[in-house]
C-alpha positions as a Markdown table, in Angstrom:
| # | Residue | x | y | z |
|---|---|---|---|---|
| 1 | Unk | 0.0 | 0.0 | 0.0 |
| 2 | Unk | 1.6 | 3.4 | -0.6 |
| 3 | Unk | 2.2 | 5.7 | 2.3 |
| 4 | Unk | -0.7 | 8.0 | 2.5 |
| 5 | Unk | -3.2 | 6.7 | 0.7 |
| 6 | Unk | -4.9 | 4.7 | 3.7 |
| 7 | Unk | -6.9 | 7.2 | 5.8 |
| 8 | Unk | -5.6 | 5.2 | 9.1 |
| 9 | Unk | -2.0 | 4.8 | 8.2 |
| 10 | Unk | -0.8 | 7.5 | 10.2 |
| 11 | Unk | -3.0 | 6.3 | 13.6 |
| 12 | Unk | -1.8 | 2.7 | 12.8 |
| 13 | Unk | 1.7 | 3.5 | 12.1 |
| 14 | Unk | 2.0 | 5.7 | 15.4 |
| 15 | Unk | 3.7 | 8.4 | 13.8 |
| 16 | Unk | 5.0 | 11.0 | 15.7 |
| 17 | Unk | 7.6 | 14.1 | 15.7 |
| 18 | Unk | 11.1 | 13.7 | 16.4 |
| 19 | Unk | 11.3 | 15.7 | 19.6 |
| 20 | Unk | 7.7 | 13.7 | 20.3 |
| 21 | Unk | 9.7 | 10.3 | 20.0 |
| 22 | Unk | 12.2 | 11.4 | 22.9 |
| 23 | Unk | 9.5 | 12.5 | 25.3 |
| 24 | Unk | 7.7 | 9.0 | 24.8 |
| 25 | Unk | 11.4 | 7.7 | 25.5 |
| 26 | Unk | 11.7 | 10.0 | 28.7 |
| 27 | Unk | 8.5 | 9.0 | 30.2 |
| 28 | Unk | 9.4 | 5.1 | 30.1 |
| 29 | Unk | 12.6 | 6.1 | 31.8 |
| 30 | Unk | 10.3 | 7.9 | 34.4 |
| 31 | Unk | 11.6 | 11.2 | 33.1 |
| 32 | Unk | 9.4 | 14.6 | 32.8 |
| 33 | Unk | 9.7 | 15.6 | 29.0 |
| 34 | Unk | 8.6 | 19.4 | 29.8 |
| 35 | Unk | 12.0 | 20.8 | 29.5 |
| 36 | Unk | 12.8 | 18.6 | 26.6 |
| 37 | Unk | 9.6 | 19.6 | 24.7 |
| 38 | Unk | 10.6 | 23.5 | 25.3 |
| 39 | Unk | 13.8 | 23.5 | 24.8 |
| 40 | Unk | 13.7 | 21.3 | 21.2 |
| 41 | Unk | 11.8 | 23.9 | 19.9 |
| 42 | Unk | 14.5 | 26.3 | 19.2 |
| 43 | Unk | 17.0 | 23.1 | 18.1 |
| 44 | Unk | 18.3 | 21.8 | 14.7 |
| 45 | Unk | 17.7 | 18.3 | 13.7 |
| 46 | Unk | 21.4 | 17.7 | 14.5 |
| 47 | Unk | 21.2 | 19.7 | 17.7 |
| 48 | Unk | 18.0 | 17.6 | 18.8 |
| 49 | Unk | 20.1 | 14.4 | 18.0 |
| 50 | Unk | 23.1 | 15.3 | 20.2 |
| 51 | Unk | 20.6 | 16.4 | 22.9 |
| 52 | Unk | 18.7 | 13.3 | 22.7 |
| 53 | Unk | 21.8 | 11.3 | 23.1 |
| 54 | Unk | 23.1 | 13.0 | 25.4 |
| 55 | Unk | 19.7 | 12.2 | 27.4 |
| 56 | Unk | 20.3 | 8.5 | 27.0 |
| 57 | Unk | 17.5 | 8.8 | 24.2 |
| 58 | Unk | 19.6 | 7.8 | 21.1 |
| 59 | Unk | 15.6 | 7.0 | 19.1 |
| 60 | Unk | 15.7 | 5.4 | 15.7 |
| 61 | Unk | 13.6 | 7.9 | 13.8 |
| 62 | Unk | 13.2 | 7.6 | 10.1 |
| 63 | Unk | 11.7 | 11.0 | 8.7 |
| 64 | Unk | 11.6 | 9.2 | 5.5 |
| 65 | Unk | 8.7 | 6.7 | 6.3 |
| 66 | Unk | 6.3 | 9.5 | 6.5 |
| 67 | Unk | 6.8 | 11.5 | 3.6 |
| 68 | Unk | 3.5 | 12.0 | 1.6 |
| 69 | Unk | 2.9 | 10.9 | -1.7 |
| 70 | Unk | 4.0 | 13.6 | -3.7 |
| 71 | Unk | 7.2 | 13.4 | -1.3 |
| 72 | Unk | 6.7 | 16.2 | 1.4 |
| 73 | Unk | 8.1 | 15.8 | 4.8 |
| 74 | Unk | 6.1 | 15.9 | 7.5 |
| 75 | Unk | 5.4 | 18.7 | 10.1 |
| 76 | Unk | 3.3 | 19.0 | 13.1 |
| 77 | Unk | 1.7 | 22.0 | 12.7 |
| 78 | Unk | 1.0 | 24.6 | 15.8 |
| 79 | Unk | 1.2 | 28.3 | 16.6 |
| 80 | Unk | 4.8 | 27.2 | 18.7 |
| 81 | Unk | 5.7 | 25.9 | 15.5 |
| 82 | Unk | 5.1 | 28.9 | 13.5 |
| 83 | Unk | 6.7 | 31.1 | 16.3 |
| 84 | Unk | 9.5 | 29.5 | 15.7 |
| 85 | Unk | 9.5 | 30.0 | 11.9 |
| 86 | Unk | 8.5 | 33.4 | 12.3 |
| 87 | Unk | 11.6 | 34.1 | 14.4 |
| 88 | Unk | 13.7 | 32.3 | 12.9 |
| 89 | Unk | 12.9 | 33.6 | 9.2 |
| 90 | Unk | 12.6 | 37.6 | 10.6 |
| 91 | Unk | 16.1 | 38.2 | 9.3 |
| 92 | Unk | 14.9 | 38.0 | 6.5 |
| 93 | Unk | 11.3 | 39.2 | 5.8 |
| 94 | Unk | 10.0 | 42.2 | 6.6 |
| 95 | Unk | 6.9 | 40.7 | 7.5 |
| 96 | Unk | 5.7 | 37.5 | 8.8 |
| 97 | Unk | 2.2 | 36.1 | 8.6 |
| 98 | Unk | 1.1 | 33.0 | 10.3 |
| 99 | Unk | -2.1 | 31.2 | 8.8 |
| 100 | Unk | -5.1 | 30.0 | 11.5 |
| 101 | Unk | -8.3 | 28.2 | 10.9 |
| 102 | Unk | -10.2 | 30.5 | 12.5 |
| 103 | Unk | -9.9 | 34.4 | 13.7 |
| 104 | Unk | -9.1 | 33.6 | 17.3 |
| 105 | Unk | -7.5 | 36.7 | 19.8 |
| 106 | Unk | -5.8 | 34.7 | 21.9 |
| 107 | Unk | -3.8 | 32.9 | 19.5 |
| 108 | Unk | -3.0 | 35.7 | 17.6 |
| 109 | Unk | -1.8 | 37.8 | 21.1 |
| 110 | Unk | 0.3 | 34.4 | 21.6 |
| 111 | Unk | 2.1 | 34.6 | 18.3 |
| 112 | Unk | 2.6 | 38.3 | 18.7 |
| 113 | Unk | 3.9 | 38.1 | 22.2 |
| 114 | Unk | 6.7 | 35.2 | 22.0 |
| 115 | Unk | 7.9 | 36.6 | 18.5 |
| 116 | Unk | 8.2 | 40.2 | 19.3 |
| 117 | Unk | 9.8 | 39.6 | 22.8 |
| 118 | Unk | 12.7 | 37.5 | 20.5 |
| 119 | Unk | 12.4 | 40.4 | 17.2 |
| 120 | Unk | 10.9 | 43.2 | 19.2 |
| 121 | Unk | 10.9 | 45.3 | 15.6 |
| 122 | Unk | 9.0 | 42.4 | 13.7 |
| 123 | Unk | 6.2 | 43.7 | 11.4 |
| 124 | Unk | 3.5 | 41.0 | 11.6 |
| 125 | Unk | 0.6 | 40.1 | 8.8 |
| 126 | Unk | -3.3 | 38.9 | 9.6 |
| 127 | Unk | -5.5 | 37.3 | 6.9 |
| 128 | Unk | -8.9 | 38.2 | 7.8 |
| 129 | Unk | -9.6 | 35.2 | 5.2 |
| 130 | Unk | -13.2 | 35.1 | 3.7 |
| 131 | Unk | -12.5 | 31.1 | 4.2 |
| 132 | Unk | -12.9 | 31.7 | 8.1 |
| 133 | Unk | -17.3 | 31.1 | 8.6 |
| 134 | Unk | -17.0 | 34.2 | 10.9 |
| 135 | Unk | -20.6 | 33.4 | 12.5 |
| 136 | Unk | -19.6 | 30.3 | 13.7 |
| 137 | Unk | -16.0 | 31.3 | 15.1 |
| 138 | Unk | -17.6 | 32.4 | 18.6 |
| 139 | Unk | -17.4 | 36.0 | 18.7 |
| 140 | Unk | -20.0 | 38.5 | 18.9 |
| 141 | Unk | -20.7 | 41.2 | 16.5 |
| 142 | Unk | -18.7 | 43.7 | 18.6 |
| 143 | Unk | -16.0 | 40.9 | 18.8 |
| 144 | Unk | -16.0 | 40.9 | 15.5 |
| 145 | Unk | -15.6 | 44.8 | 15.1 |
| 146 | Unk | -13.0 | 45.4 | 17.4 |
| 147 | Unk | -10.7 | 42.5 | 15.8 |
| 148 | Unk | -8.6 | 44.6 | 13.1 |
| 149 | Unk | -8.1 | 47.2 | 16.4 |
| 150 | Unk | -7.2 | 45.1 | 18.8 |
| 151 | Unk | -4.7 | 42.9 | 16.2 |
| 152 | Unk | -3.4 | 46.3 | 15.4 |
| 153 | Unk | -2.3 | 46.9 | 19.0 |
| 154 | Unk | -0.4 | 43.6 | 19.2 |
| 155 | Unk | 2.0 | 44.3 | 16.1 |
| 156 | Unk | -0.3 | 43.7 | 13.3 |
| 157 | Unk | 0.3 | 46.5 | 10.6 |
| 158 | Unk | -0.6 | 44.7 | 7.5 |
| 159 | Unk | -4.4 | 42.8 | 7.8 |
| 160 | Unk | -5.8 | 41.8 | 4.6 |
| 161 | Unk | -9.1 | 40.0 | 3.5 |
| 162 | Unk | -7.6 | 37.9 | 0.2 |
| 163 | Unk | -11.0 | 37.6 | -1.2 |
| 164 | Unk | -12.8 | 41.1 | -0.3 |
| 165 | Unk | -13.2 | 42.7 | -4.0 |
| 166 | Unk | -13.8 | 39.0 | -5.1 |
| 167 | Unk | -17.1 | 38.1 | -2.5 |
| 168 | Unk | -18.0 | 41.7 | -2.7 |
| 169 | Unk | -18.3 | 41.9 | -6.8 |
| 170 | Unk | -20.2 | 38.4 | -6.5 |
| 171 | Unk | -23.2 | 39.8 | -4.4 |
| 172 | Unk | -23.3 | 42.9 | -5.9 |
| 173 | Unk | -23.8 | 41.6 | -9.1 |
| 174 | Unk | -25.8 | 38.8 | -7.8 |
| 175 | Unk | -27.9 | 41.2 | -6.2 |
| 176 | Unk | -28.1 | 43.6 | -9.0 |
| 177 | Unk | -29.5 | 40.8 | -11.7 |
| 178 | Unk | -32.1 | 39.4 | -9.6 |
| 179 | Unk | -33.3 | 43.4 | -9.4 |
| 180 | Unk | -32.6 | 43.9 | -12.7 |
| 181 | Unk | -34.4 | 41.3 | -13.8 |
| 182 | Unk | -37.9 | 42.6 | -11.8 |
| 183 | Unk | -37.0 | 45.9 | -12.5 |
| 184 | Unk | -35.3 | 46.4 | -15.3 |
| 185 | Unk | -33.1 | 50.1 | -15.8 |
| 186 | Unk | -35.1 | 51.0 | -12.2 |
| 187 | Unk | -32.5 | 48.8 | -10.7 |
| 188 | Unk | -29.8 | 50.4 | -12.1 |
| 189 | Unk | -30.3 | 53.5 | -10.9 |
| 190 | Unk | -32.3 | 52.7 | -8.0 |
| 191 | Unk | -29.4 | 50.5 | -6.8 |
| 192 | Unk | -26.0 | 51.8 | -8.2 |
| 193 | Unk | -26.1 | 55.1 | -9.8 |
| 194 | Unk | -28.1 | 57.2 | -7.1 |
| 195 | Unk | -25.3 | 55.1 | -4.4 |
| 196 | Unk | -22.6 | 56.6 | -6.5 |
| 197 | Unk | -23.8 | 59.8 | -6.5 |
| 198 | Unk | -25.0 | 59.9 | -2.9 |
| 199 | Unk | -21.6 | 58.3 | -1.4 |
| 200 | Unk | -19.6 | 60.4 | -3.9 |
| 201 | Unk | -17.9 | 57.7 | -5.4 |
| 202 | Unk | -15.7 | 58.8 | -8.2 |
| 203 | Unk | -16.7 | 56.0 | -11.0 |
| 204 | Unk | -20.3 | 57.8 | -11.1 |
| 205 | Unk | -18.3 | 59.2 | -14.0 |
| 206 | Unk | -16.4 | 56.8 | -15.0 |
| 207 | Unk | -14.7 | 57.7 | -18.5 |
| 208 | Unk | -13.7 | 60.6 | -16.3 |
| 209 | Unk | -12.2 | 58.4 | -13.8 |
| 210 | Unk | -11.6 | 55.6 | -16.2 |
| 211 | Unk | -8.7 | 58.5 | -17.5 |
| 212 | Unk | -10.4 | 59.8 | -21.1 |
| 213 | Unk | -9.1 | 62.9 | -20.3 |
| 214 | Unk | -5.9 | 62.4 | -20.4 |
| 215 | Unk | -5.9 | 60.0 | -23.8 |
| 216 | Unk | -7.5 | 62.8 | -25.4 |
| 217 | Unk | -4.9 | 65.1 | -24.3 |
| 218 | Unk | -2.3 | 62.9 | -25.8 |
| 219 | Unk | -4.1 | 62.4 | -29.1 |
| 220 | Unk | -4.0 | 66.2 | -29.3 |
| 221 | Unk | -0.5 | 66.7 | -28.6 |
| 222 | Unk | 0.0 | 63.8 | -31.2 |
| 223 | Unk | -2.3 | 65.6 | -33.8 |
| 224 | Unk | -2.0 | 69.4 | -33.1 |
| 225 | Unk | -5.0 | 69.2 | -32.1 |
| 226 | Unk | -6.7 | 68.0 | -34.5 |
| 227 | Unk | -8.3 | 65.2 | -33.4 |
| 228 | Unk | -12.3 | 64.7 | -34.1 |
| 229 | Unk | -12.5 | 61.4 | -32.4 |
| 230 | Unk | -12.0 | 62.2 | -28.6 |
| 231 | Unk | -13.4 | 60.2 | -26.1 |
| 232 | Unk | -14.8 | 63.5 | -24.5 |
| 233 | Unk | -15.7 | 65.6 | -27.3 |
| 234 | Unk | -18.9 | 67.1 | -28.2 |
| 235 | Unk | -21.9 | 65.1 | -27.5 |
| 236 | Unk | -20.1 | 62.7 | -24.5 |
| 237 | Unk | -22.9 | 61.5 | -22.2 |
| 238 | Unk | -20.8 | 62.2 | -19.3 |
| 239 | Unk | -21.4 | 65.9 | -19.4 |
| 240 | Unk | -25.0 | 65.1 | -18.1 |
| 241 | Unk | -24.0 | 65.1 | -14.3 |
């Protein structure tokens, strides 16, 4: 059977993390693994090995076994884990972002906290992801509408919904057509053009905002001013508002 292709394998097989092999070593030695749990976290493989053995925990551990099918090597994922990374790759980036399943305070404070007390200067990155289901993530509205703030206050200076334009163009326009289709030009207007103009929004005019302006000023310049074919010449629609 290939590796990773029976849904039980990994239950069956027992597989575990390297630093999670030692502590099941130090616990049938009697041995508390706390300390070696904390302190593997900021070790190399080769600094884990010589630890280990220097324990009396010389494991077999085959990180090979494991590997999926397309040939990736395993990782137990966890906000310690991506503190880590975070710290150990903030030479390098100016900002670090760590992915979660669901917009949770606490975790994010965590993260913050343990990488900014090693990188105090560390810029950090939140996806506000339109994957999270935000209703069922256990936070009230006002939860919900102090987030951005209260991430900001912990070192968050770049949060971004990947999605936003994306969701928001789909209802719209969903929205829009089911109107339009009752309604016909009513809709429009009723639901986009009197926005525009009430909210101020600039593509109310949108050739002028689109830039027609200046293209027609560069097929002047081009033609001496001869051009009959500009996009805001005599008779352009636009002038109406």
């Amino acid at each position: 059977m290939r590796k990773g292709t029976d849904k039980d394998w990994e239950e069956r097989s027992g597989c575990m993390t390297f630093p999670d092999a030692v502590a099941k070593a130090l616990k049938a030695k009697g041995q508390d693994p706390a300390k070696w749990l904390q302190d593997s976290r900021k070790m190399s493989i080769d600094q884990m090995r010589k630890a280990a053995a220097d324990m009396g925990c010389d494991v077999f551990f085959d990180w090979n076994s494991a590997r999926s099918v397309e040939g990736y090597f395993r990782i137990k994922g966890s906000t310690e884990f991506c503190i880590e990374r975070a710290i150990a790759f903030a030479p390098y980036a100016d900002c670090i972002w760590m992915e979660t399943g669901k917009p949770i305070l606490a975790q994010a404070t965590q993260f913050a906290k343990e990488v900014r007390a090693a990188v105090p200067h560390q810029m950090l990155a939140y996806n506000l992801s339109p994957s999270f289901n935000w209703d069922s993530a256990g936070m009230t509205d006002a939860q919900m509408e102090s987030f951005i703030w209260d991430l900001a206050k912990l070192g968050f200076c770049w949060q971004f919904i990947t999605l936003a334009g994306f969701h928001c163009d789909a209802l719209s326009i969903d929205l829009f057509a089911k109107e339009y289709s009752k309604h016909g030009a009513a809709a429009y207007v009723q639901m986009i053009q009197r926005k525009e103009r009430e909210n101020k929004v600039e593509t109310l005019t949108h050739q002028k905002w689109s830039g027609s302006e200046i293209v027609d000023e560069m097929g002047n310049i081009v033609s001496g001013g001869l051009s009959s074919t500009g996009i805001m010449s005599a008779g352009v629609t636009e002038k109406q508002f």
